Coordinates of C-alpha atoms and ligand atoms in Angstrom, one line a residue:
M13 CA 0.1 0.0 0.3
K14 CA 1.4 3.5 -1.1
L15 CA 0.7 5.7 2.0
S16 CA 0.2 8.6 -0.2
K17 CA -2.9 6.7 -1.7
A18 CA -4.1 5.2 2.0
H19 CA -7.2 7.1 3.6
I20 CA -5.7 7.6 6.7
K21 CA -5.9 10.7 9.1
T22 CA -3.7 10.5 12.0
L23 CA -4.3 13.7 14.8
R24 CA -1.6 15.1 16.4
E25 CA -4.3 16.2 19.6
V26 CA -7.3 14.0 20.4
P27 CA -10.4 15.1 22.2
A28 CA -10.2 15.6 26.2
E29 CA -12.4 12.3 26.8
A30 CA -9.5 10.3 25.5
E31 CA -7.7 9.7 29.1
I32 CA -6.2 6.2 28.5
P33 CA -3.3 5.1 25.8
S34 CA -5.5 3.0 24.1
H35 CA -7.9 5.5 23.3
I36 CA -5.8 8.2 22.6
L37 CA -3.8 6.3 20.6
L38 CA -6.2 4.8 18.1
L39 CA -7.8 7.6 17.8
R40 CA -4.2 9.5 17.0
T41 CA -3.5 7.0 14.9
G42 CA -7.1 7.5 13.0
M43 CA -7.5 3.4 13.3
I44 CA -11.2 4.1 15.0
R45 CA -13.7 6.9 14.6
K46 CA -16.2 8.0 16.9
L47 CA -19.8 7.8 15.8
A48 CA -21.8 8.7 19.1
S49 CA -21.3 8.1 22.8
G50 CA -19.6 4.5 23.3
I51 CA -20.3 3.7 19.3
Y52 CA -17.0 3.8 17.1
G53 CA -16.3 2.8 13.7
F54 CA -12.8 1.0 12.2
M55 CA -11.3 2.9 9.5
P56 CA -9.1 1.0 7.5
F57 CA -5.4 0.5 9.3
G58 CA -7.5 -0.5 12.8
W59 CA -10.2 -2.9 10.5
R60 CA -7.0 -4.6 9.4
S61 CA -5.8 -5.2 12.8
V62 CA -9.5 -6.2 14.1
R63 CA -9.4 -8.7 10.7
K64 CA -6.0 -10.1 12.5
I65 CA -7.1 -10.9 15.9
E66 CA -10.6 -12.6 14.5
E67 CA -8.5 -14.5 12.2
I68 CA -6.5 -15.9 15.0
I69 CA -9.9 -16.9 16.8
R70 CA -11.0 -18.4 14.0
Q71 CA -8.1 -20.5 13.6
E72 CA -8.0 -21.6 17.2
M73 CA -11.5 -21.9 17.7
D74 CA -11.6 -24.3 14.6
A75 CA -8.5 -26.3 15.6
A76 CA -10.1 -27.0 19.2
G77 CA -13.2 -28.8 17.1
A78 CA -16.0 -26.0 17.1
Q79 CA -17.9 -24.5 14.1
E80 CA -18.1 -21.4 12.9
I81 CA -21.7 -20.0 12.2
H82 CA -23.4 -16.5 12.4
M83 CA -26.5 -15.2 13.7
S84 CA -28.6 -12.3 13.5
A85 CA -27.8 -9.2 16.0
I86 CA -31.2 -8.7 16.1
Q87 CA -33.7 -11.2 18.4
P88 CA -37.2 -11.8 19.1
A89 CA -38.3 -10.9 22.7
E90 CA -39.8 -14.0 22.9
L91 CA -36.6 -16.0 23.4
W92 CA -36.0 -14.1 26.0
Q93 CA -39.2 -14.5 27.9
E94 CA -38.9 -17.9 27.3
S95 CA -35.6 -17.7 29.0
G96 CA -37.2 -15.4 32.0
R97 CA -34.1 -13.0 31.1
W98 CA -36.2 -10.5 29.3
S99 CA -37.4 -8.8 32.7
A100 CA -34.5 -9.2 34.5
Y101 CA -32.3 -6.5 32.7
G102 CA -32.9 -3.1 32.9
P103 CA -32.3 -0.2 30.4
E104 CA -28.7 -2.3 29.6
L105 CA -30.5 -4.6 27.1
W106 CA -31.7 -2.5 23.7
R107 CA -35.1 -3.3 23.5
I108 CA -36.6 -2.1 19.9
K109 CA -39.5 -2.8 18.4
D110 CA -40.7 -3.5 14.4
R111 CA -42.9 -1.7 11.8
N112 CA -45.8 -4.0 13.5
G113 CA -44.5 -2.9 17.1
R114 CA -43.3 -6.6 17.9
D115 CA -40.7 -6.5 20.9
F116 CA -37.1 -7.2 19.5
C117 CA -33.4 -6.5 20.8
L118 CA -30.2 -5.9 20.1
G119 CA -28.5 -8.7 21.3
P120 CA -25.9 -8.0 23.8
T121 CA -25.0 -12.1 23.9
H122 CA -26.9 -15.5 22.7
E123 CA -27.6 -17.9 25.4
E124 CA -31.1 -17.8 24.3
I125 CA -30.6 -17.8 20.6
F126 CA -27.7 -20.9 20.2
T127 CA -30.1 -22.7 23.1
D128 CA -33.0 -22.2 20.6
L129 CA -31.0 -23.6 17.4
V130 CA -29.6 -26.4 19.2
R131 CA -33.1 -27.5 20.8
N132 CA -34.0 -28.0 17.1
D133 CA -31.2 -29.4 16.2
I134 CA -30.0 -31.9 18.6
S135 CA -31.9 -34.9 19.6
S136 CA -29.4 -37.7 19.9
Y137 CA -26.3 -38.4 22.1
R138 CA -25.0 -39.1 19.0
Q139 CA -24.5 -36.1 18.0
L140 CA -22.6 -34.2 21.1
P141 CA -20.4 -33.2 22.3
M142 CA -21.0 -29.9 19.8
N143 CA -19.5 -26.7 19.8
L144 CA -20.5 -23.5 18.0
Y145 CA -19.1 -20.0 17.6
Q146 CA -19.7 -16.7 16.0
I147 CA -18.1 -13.5 15.5
Q148 CA -21.0 -11.1 15.8
T149 CA -21.4 -7.1 16.8
K150 CA -23.1 -7.2 20.5
Y151 CA -25.3 -4.2 21.9
R152 CA -25.1 -3.1 25.5
D153 CA -26.3 0.2 26.0
E154 CA -24.0 0.9 29.0
A155 CA -24.9 4.0 31.4
R156 CA -21.5 5.1 31.1
P157 CA -19.2 4.3 28.1
R158 CA -15.7 5.0 28.6
F159 CA -12.1 4.2 27.6
G160 CA -12.8 4.1 23.9
L161 CA -13.2 0.3 22.6
M162 CA -12.7 -0.7 26.6
R163 CA -16.4 0.1 27.4
S164 CA -18.4 0.4 24.3
R165 CA -22.3 0.0 23.5
E166 CA -21.3 -1.8 20.1
F167 CA -18.4 -4.4 20.2
I168 CA -17.2 -7.3 18.5
M169 CA -17.5 -10.2 20.6
K170 CA -16.9 -14.0 19.5
D171 CA -19.0 -16.2 21.5
A172 CA -18.9 -19.9 21.8
Y173 CA -21.3 -22.1 22.8
S174 CA -20.7 -25.9 24.3
F175 CA -23.1 -28.5 24.5
D176 CA -22.4 -31.9 26.1
R177 CA -24.2 -35.1 27.4
D178 CA -23.1 -34.4 30.9
F179 CA -20.8 -32.5 33.4
A180 CA -18.0 -34.9 32.5
G181 CA -18.5 -33.7 29.3
L182 CA -18.5 -30.1 29.9
D183 CA -15.4 -30.5 32.0
Q184 CA -13.8 -31.6 28.8
S185 CA -15.5 -29.0 26.4
Y186 CA -14.7 -26.3 29.3
D187 CA -10.6 -27.6 29.4
N188 CA -10.4 -27.4 25.6
M189 CA -11.6 -24.1 25.5
Y190 CA -9.6 -23.1 27.8
R191 CA -6.5 -24.3 26.2
A192 CA -7.3 -22.5 23.2
Y193 CA -7.7 -19.0 25.0
E194 CA -4.5 -19.5 26.3
K195 CA -3.1 -20.1 22.4
I196 CA -5.3 -17.1 21.3
F197 CA -4.4 -14.2 23.8
T198 CA -0.7 -15.5 23.6
R199 CA -0.7 -15.2 19.8
C200 CA -2.5 -11.3 19.9
G201 CA 1.1 -10.9 22.0
L202 CA -1.2 -10.3 25.5
T203 CA 0.6 -10.7 29.0
F204 CA -3.0 -12.3 30.6
R205 CA -3.8 -14.5 33.4
A206 CA -6.8 -16.6 33.6
V207 CA -8.4 -15.2 36.7
D208 CA -10.4 -17.8 38.8
A209 CA -13.8 -15.7 39.2
D210 CA -15.3 -18.7 41.3
T211 CA -12.3 -19.3 43.8
G212 CA -13.2 -21.6 46.3
A213 CA -16.0 -23.3 44.4
I214 CA -16.1 -26.6 45.7
G215 CA -15.5 -28.9 42.7
G216 CA -13.2 -27.0 40.6
S217 CA -13.7 -23.7 38.9
N218 CA -17.0 -22.4 37.2
S219 CA -15.5 -19.6 35.4
H220 CA -12.5 -18.1 34.6
E221 CA -11.8 -14.3 33.5
F222 CA -9.1 -13.9 31.1
T223 CA -7.5 -10.8 32.0
A224 CA -4.9 -8.8 30.4
L225 CA -2.9 -7.0 33.1
S226 CA -2.8 -3.6 32.8
E227 CA -2.9 -0.3 35.4
V228 CA -6.2 1.4 33.1
G229 CA -8.1 -2.5 33.9
E230 CA -11.4 -2.0 35.9
S231 CA -10.6 -5.4 37.6
E232 CA -8.0 -5.6 40.5
I233 CA -5.8 -8.6 40.4
A234 CA -4.2 -10.6 42.6
Y235 CA -1.5 -13.2 40.9
C236 CA 1.2 -15.3 42.0
E237 CA 4.6 -14.8 39.4
K238 CA 5.5 -18.6 41.2
C239 CA 2.1 -20.6 40.3
A240 CA -0.5 -19.7 38.2
M241 CA -2.6 -18.8 40.9
A242 CA -4.8 -15.5 40.1
A243 CA -8.2 -14.1 41.6
T244 CA -10.3 -11.0 41.9
T245 CA -8.9 -9.4 45.0
E246 CA -12.6 -9.4 45.8
R247 CA -12.5 -12.8 45.5
A248 CA -9.0 -14.2 46.2
E249 CA -8.5 -16.5 49.1
C250 CA -6.2 -15.6 52.3
V251 CA -3.7 -17.6 54.4
D252 CA -4.5 -17.3 58.1
A253 CA -1.3 -16.5 60.0
P254 CA -0.2 -19.8 62.0
A255 CA -2.0 -20.5 65.1
E256 CA -0.1 -19.0 68.4
D257 CA 0.5 -21.2 71.3
A258 CA 1.7 -18.8 74.0
P259 CA -0.5 -19.0 77.6
L260 CA -3.2 -17.1 78.0
L261 CA -2.8 -13.8 79.8
A262 CA -5.0 -12.0 81.9
L263 CA -6.9 -9.4 80.6
S264 CA -6.2 -5.8 81.9
E265 CA -8.3 -2.6 80.7
V266 CA -5.9 0.3 79.9
Y267 CA -6.5 3.9 79.5
T268 CA -5.9 4.7 76.2
P269 CA -7.3 8.4 75.5
G270 CA -8.0 9.8 72.6
T271 CA -6.7 6.6 70.7
K272 CA -9.7 6.2 67.7
T273 CA -8.0 4.3 65.1
I274 CA -5.9 1.2 65.1
E275 CA -2.5 3.5 64.5
E276 CA -3.2 5.6 67.5
V277 CA -3.7 2.8 70.1
A278 CA -1.0 0.4 69.1
G279 CA 1.5 3.9 68.9
F280 CA -0.1 4.7 72.2
L281 CA 0.7 1.1 73.8
G282 CA 3.7 0.6 71.8
V283 CA 2.8 -2.5 70.3
P284 CA 2.6 -3.9 66.5
Q285 CA -0.8 -3.2 64.2
E286 CA -0.6 -6.7 64.0
R287 CA -1.6 -7.1 67.7
T288 CA -4.9 -5.4 67.4
I289 CA -7.9 -6.1 66.7
K290 CA -9.9 -3.9 64.4
A291 CA -13.7 -3.7 64.5
L292 CA -16.0 -2.3 61.4
L293 CA -19.7 -1.4 62.3
F294 CA -22.5 -2.0 60.1
V295 CA -26.4 -2.3 59.8
T296 CA -28.0 -4.4 57.4
Y297 CA -31.7 -4.5 55.9
D298 CA -34.0 -7.3 54.9
D299 CA -35.5 -7.5 51.2
E300 CA -37.9 -4.9 51.9
G301 CA -35.4 -2.4 52.9
E302 CA -36.3 -2.5 56.5
F303 CA -33.7 -2.7 59.6
K304 CA -32.8 -6.4 59.7
E305 CA -29.8 -6.4 62.6
Y306 CA -26.1 -4.6 63.3
V307 CA -22.8 -6.4 62.5
A308 CA -19.7 -5.8 64.4
A309 CA -16.8 -7.2 61.9
F310 CA -13.2 -8.4 63.7
I311 CA -10.2 -8.5 61.8
R312 CA -6.7 -8.5 62.6
G313 CA -5.7 -4.6 63.0
D314 CA -3.1 -4.5 59.9
R315 CA -5.5 -5.8 57.3
E316 CA -8.5 -4.4 55.5
L317 CA -11.9 -6.2 55.8
N318 CA -13.0 -7.6 52.3
M319 CA -17.0 -6.5 51.9
I320 CA -17.7 -9.1 49.1
K321 CA -16.3 -11.6 51.7
L322 CA -18.3 -10.3 54.5
V323 CA -21.4 -10.0 52.4
N324 CA -21.2 -13.6 51.2
A325 CA -20.4 -14.6 54.9
L326 CA -23.8 -12.8 55.7
G327 CA -25.7 -14.7 53.1
I328 CA -26.6 -11.0 51.9
P329 CA -26.4 -8.8 48.9
E330 CA -23.9 -6.0 48.1
H331 CA -26.9 -3.3 48.6
A332 CA -28.5 -4.7 51.9
I333 CA -25.5 -3.2 54.5
A334 CA -24.1 0.0 55.0
F335 CA -21.8 1.2 57.7
A336 CA -23.4 1.6 60.8
D337 CA -24.3 5.1 62.7
E338 CA -22.1 4.6 65.7
A339 CA -24.5 6.4 68.3
A340 CA -27.5 4.5 67.3
M341 CA -25.4 1.6 66.8
G342 CA -23.8 2.3 70.6
A343 CA -27.1 2.9 72.1
A344 CA -28.5 -0.5 70.8
T345 CA -25.6 -3.0 71.3
G346 CA -23.2 -0.9 73.9
S347 CA -20.3 -0.6 71.1
V348 CA -18.5 2.7 71.2
G349 CA -17.3 4.3 68.1
G350 CA -13.6 4.0 68.2
F351 CA -13.3 1.7 71.2
T352 CA -15.5 -1.2 69.9
G353 CA -13.9 -4.5 70.6
P354 CA -15.7 -8.0 70.9
I355 CA -16.3 -8.5 74.4
G356 CA -19.4 -7.4 76.1
L357 CA -21.4 -6.2 72.7
H358 CA -25.2 -7.4 73.0
D359 CA -28.1 -7.4 70.1
C360 CA -25.1 -7.8 67.6
K361 CA -24.1 -10.5 64.9
L362 CA -19.9 -11.1 65.2
V363 CA -18.4 -11.9 61.9
V364 CA -14.8 -13.1 63.4
D365 CA -12.0 -13.3 60.9
S366 CA -11.0 -16.7 60.9
E367 CA -7.3 -15.7 61.4
L368 CA -8.3 -14.5 65.3
K369 CA -9.2 -18.1 66.4
G370 CA -5.3 -18.6 66.5
L371 CA -3.9 -15.6 68.0
R372 CA -3.3 -14.9 71.4
N373 CA -3.4 -12.0 73.7
L374 CA -4.7 -9.0 71.5
V375 CA -5.7 -5.4 71.9
A376 CA -9.3 -4.8 71.7
G377 CA -11.4 -1.7 72.4
A378 CA -13.1 -2.2 75.6
N379 CA -16.6 -0.4 74.4
K380 CA -15.8 1.9 77.1
E381 CA -14.5 5.7 75.5
D382 CA -10.8 6.1 75.8
H383 CA -10.1 2.4 76.8
H384 CA -8.4 -0.4 75.2
I385 CA -8.2 -4.5 76.8
K386 CA -5.2 -6.3 76.7
N387 CA -4.9 -9.8 76.3
V388 CA -8.5 -10.6 74.4
N389 CA -8.1 -14.3 73.5
Y390 CA -10.8 -15.7 70.8
G391 CA -12.7 -18.5 72.8
R392 CA -11.9 -17.7 76.5
D393 CA -13.0 -14.2 76.1
Y394 CA -15.4 -13.9 72.9
E395 CA -17.1 -16.0 70.6
G396 CA -18.3 -15.5 66.7
D397 CA -21.5 -15.9 65.5
I398 CA -19.9 -16.0 62.3
V399 CA -16.1 -17.3 61.7
T400 CA -14.4 -17.0 58.5
D401 CA -12.3 -15.4 56.1
I402 CA -13.0 -12.1 56.1
K403 CA -10.3 -10.1 55.1
M404 CA -8.1 -8.5 51.6
L405 CA -5.5 -10.5 50.2
R406 CA -2.5 -8.0 50.1
E407 CA 0.3 -7.5 48.1
G408 CA 3.0 -9.8 49.7
D409 CA 0.7 -11.5 51.8
P410 CA 1.7 -15.5 51.3
C411 CA -0.3 -17.0 47.7
P412 CA -3.0 -19.3 49.1
V413 CA -1.8 -21.9 46.7
C414 CA 1.8 -21.8 47.2
G415 CA 2.7 -19.5 49.6
A416 CA 4.7 -17.2 47.7
P417 CA 4.2 -13.6 48.2
V418 CA 1.1 -12.4 45.6
K419 CA 1.2 -9.4 43.6
H420 CA -1.5 -7.0 43.0
T421 CA -2.3 -5.1 39.6
R422 CA -5.3 -4.1 37.8
G423 CA -6.9 -6.0 34.3
I424 CA -8.9 -5.7 31.5
E425 CA -11.5 -8.8 31.2
V426 CA -10.8 -9.6 27.4
G427 CA -12.1 -13.3 27.8
Q428 CA -14.7 -15.2 29.8
V429 CA -15.0 -19.0 29.7
F430 CA -18.4 -20.2 32.0
K431 CA -20.0 -23.5 32.6
L432 CA -23.8 -22.9 32.0
G433 CA -24.7 -26.2 33.2
T434 CA -28.3 -26.9 32.7
K435 CA -29.8 -23.1 33.5
Y436 CA -30.9 -22.7 29.7
S437 CA -31.6 -26.0 28.4
Q438 CA -33.7 -26.3 31.3
A439 CA -36.0 -23.2 30.8
M440 CA -36.2 -23.9 27.0
N441 CA -36.7 -27.5 27.0
A442 CA -33.1 -28.2 25.0
T443 CA -33.0 -32.0 25.4
Y444 CA -31.5 -35.4 24.0
K445 CA -31.9 -39.1 24.0
D446 CA -29.8 -40.8 25.8
E447 CA -29.0 -44.7 24.5
N448 CA -32.0 -45.9 26.1
Q449 CA -34.1 -43.3 24.7
E450 CA -34.6 -41.3 27.6
D451 CA -34.4 -37.2 27.7
H452 CA -31.8 -35.3 29.4
P453 CA -31.1 -31.4 29.7
L454 CA -28.2 -30.3 27.4
V455 CA -25.4 -29.3 30.0
M456 CA -23.8 -25.8 28.3
G457 CA -20.8 -23.9 28.7
C458 CA -20.3 -20.9 26.9
Y459 CA -16.7 -18.9 26.0
G460 CA -16.5 -15.0 25.0
I461 CA -13.9 -13.0 23.9
G462 CA -14.3 -8.9 23.8
V463 CA -12.5 -8.7 20.1
T464 CA -12.5 -5.1 19.9
R465 CA -11.4 -4.7 23.6
T466 CA -8.7 -7.3 22.9
L467 CA -7.7 -4.7 20.0
A468 CA -7.5 -2.1 22.8
A469 CA -5.6 -4.2 25.5
I470 CA -2.9 -4.8 23.2
V471 CA -2.5 -1.5 22.4
E472 CA -2.2 -1.0 26.3
Q473 CA 0.1 -3.3 26.5
H474 CA 2.3 -2.5 23.3
H475 CA 2.8 1.4 23.3
D476 CA 5.3 3.8 24.3
D477 CA 5.7 8.1 24.1
N478 CA 6.0 7.8 20.5
G479 CA 3.0 5.7 19.9
I480 CA 1.9 1.9 19.5
I481 CA 4.4 -0.8 19.0
W482 CA 2.4 -3.6 17.3
P483 CA 3.1 -6.8 17.9
V484 CA 3.7 -8.0 14.1
S485 CA 1.2 -10.9 14.2
V486 CA -1.9 -8.3 15.0
A487 CA -0.3 -5.2 13.2
P488 CA -2.2 -3.5 10.7
Y489 CA 0.9 -3.9 8.2
H490 CA 4.4 -5.5 8.5
V491 CA 6.5 -3.7 7.5
I492 CA 6.8 0.2 6.5
I493 CA 9.3 1.7 4.0
T494 CA 10.3 5.3 4.1
L495 CA 11.2 7.1 1.4
V496 CA 12.9 9.8 2.4
K497 CA 13.1 11.8 -1.3
P498 CA 10.5 10.5 -3.2
D499 CA 11.7 13.0 -6.1
D500 CA 15.3 11.3 -5.8
Q501 CA 15.0 8.5 -8.7
A502 CA 17.6 6.4 -6.7
Q503 CA 16.0 6.4 -3.6
R504 CA 12.8 5.7 -5.2
Q505 CA 14.2 3.1 -7.3
T506 CA 15.5 1.5 -4.4
A507 CA 12.2 1.9 -2.2
E508 CA 10.0 0.1 -5.1
E509 CA 12.6 -3.0 -5.4
I510 CA 12.5 -3.5 -1.8
Y511 CA 8.1 -3.1 -1.5
D512 CA 7.8 -5.2 -4.9
Q513 CA 10.4 -7.8 -2.9
L514 CA 8.8 -8.0 0.3
A515 CA 5.2 -7.7 -1.1
A516 CA 6.1 -10.9 -3.5
S517 CA 6.8 -12.5 -0.2
G518 CA 3.5 -12.3 1.1
V519 CA 4.9 -9.4 3.4
E520 CA 2.3 -7.0 4.0
V521 CA 4.3 -3.4 3.7
L522 CA 3.5 -0.1 3.4
L523 CA 5.7 2.6 1.1
D524 CA 5.6 6.0 2.7
D525 CA 6.1 7.8 -0.5
R526 CA 4.4 11.0 0.6
D527 CA 5.6 14.5 -0.1
E528 CA 6.1 15.3 3.8
R529 CA 9.2 16.1 5.8
P530 CA 11.4 13.2 7.0
G531 CA 10.6 14.1 10.4
V532 CA 7.1 13.7 9.9
K533 CA 7.5 10.4 8.2
F534 CA 9.4 9.4 11.2
K535 CA 7.3 10.1 13.6
D536 CA 4.3 8.6 11.6
A537 CA 6.1 5.3 11.7
D538 CA 6.5 5.3 15.1
L539 CA 2.9 6.7 16.1
L540 CA 1.4 4.2 13.3
G541 CA 3.6 1.5 15.5
I542 CA 4.5 -0.9 12.5
P543 CA 6.8 -3.3 13.8
L544 CA 9.5 -2.6 11.1
R545 CA 10.6 0.4 9.2
I546 CA 13.2 0.3 6.2
T547 CA 14.2 3.7 5.7
V548 CA 15.3 4.4 1.9
G549 CA 17.5 7.8 2.2
K550 CA 20.8 9.5 1.2
R551 CA 23.3 5.7 1.2
A552 CA 20.2 4.3 -1.7
A553 CA 22.8 4.7 -4.3
E554 CA 25.3 2.6 -2.4
G555 CA 22.6 0.1 -2.1
I556 CA 22.5 0.7 2.0
V557 CA 19.4 1.2 3.8
E558 CA 18.3 1.4 7.5
Y559 CA 16.7 -1.1 9.4
K560 CA 15.2 -1.0 12.7
L561 CA 12.6 -2.9 14.7
R562 CA 9.7 -0.6 16.5
R563 CA 10.2 -2.0 19.4
E564 CA 14.1 -1.5 19.6
A565 CA 16.0 1.4 20.0
E566 CA 18.7 0.2 17.7
K567 CA 18.8 1.4 14.1
T568 CA 21.5 -0.4 11.8
E569 CA 22.5 0.0 8.3
K570 CA 22.2 -3.2 5.7
T571 CA 22.6 -4.0 2.1
V572 CA 18.8 -4.3 0.4
A573 CA 18.9 -7.8 -0.1
E574 CA 20.1 -8.0 3.7
A575 CA 17.2 -6.0 4.8
V576 CA 14.9 -7.9 2.6
R577 CA 16.0 -11.1 3.6
E578 CA 15.7 -10.4 7.4
A579 CA 12.2 -8.7 6.9
I580 CA 11.1 -11.7 5.4
A581 CA 12.4 -13.8 8.4
L582 CA 11.1 -11.7 10.9
V583 CA 7.3 -12.1 9.8
A584 CA 7.7 -15.7 9.1
A585 CA 8.7 -16.1 12.6
E586 CA 6.1 -13.9 14.6
K587 CA 2.7 -13.3 12.2
Ligands
LIG8 C1 -27.8 -8.6 29.2 C2 -27.2 -7.4 28.9 C3 -25.9 -7.6 29.5 C4 -25.2 -8.7 29.9 C5 -25.8 -10.0 29.7 C6 -27.3 -10.0 29.3 C7 -23.0 -10.0 30.9 C8 -25.4 -11.5 30.1 C9 -23.0 -12.4 30.9 C10 -22.6 -12.7 29.2 C11 -22.2 -14.4 29.7 C12 -21.3 -15.0 28.4 C13 -21.4 -15.4 26.2 C14 -20.2 -15.1 25.6 C15 -19.4 -15.3 27.0 C16 -20.1 -14.1 28.4 N1 -23.8 -9.0 30.2 N2 -24.0 -11.2 30.4 O1 -25.7 -12.2 29.7 F1 -29.3 -8.6 28.6 CL1 -28.2 -5.9 28.8 O2 -22.7 -12.3 28.7 N3 -22.4 -14.6 27.1

């Protein structure tokens, strides 16, 4: 492709709403074009990269035995009413009506469609297992679209659905897709973790989120570099400090004026924060939103409470709990804000972190203004109504799997694998007959990849101050030949010779033959992030060109033949 003919509009400045690197760079390179809030179009270079990601997905999905189909983006309401989801979703479900007033939606996902398809087509166990997939545009009317392709209202998703005769079969389909995903994201050049979204689920995980590590990601990840452990911090299991066997010392109340925080009381008494008990006070509500009970949660003083684990322990939804008004709770339970401890509370549910059971002689609030109690011991002095892990896994804590110190980062969810079981097949009567002609519901799994979100995640992981640094496998073009002086015969001839040789070898090559200053051409080559730049300049007459990989600072001079040979080798090795 000659750049003088290419329809591409690079930008120096981008709208203020573009805050993260991928959003800024995909706009500055002219690869995407915003149509409306959360709705983007793909221009030539952007579309070439999207198609390469799709091609990698197709190759690995087909290799895994899945079969590609292509369903409509428009879905009749009747199927969503049958699955019970039509009323389960709010304005995010993009509902529309046809000219006769019939209800449809723009599909946000396709469980109902694929289940309906298969219930009509599959009747026998002999047809199982089956995995059907599509690469289709999805619609979710997000309340706050942001970050460009990261959270848009229209996006391209590969969604696959597996159908098995039983859960053992589903486990195999799931593992098969899990391995295919590892290959796909590796080939896309992503650093990722399969985050266990069901930490602690009995009998294996029921879903994993494939998460590209990135500081701009929406989910916070705890992961281990030594083993494969990775979990969203809100779900990550923690390891309790080892139980202590020191003798139980006698309780003693101490005057600790004004020490309302853990830091203050630990400082005042000259003990480490690990030797104190932190209290957090809550009020919970029932399904009607009426007052249910007071809750006091206790964790080791240096730790942070994990709200997801607390509400799971209480068996309530996240919206049914709030921090308590300390005065009101004090009157009702005997707690005293800043001086609350587990001894002597009443009319209050005590949720005690499992770690406290094994620790000895801790400092806790005395439920008395300006006073604490030393040598508090679980069992002898108090008991919890609920005793379980309610702490946050911190950076440096031991990995719950292998004990190595865990790390924290953020992540962009680019793929999900779910075991659906019979949720949809029961609701929609999708069954098969076994060897004895008996009917059974199909056992399903579903598997998504955010294709356009993957494009953004790749840019987040592969850029520098000068622009994008495309992995060869998904770059819009492999090589850019920067012709310094288009009207210099020797240079132009050399550039076109290289161009023709590369193109003839299947290398996707750009020729920057524009009538622009060299500086502008070098800046654009860096911004666009083409993996390899071959500069044809004043030494062209000697048959010498400059060879530079976008991912390295080094520039080397090579003969035309060397440059062509090495370019072909680079692309063959990394595409
Ligand atoms: C909706 C709306 C938004 C949604 C859903 C339904 C997310 C919905 C979950 C999934 C699960 C899997 C197949 C591919 C992999 C992910 N957001 N989900 O079901 F109506 Cl408005 O989509 N689906």
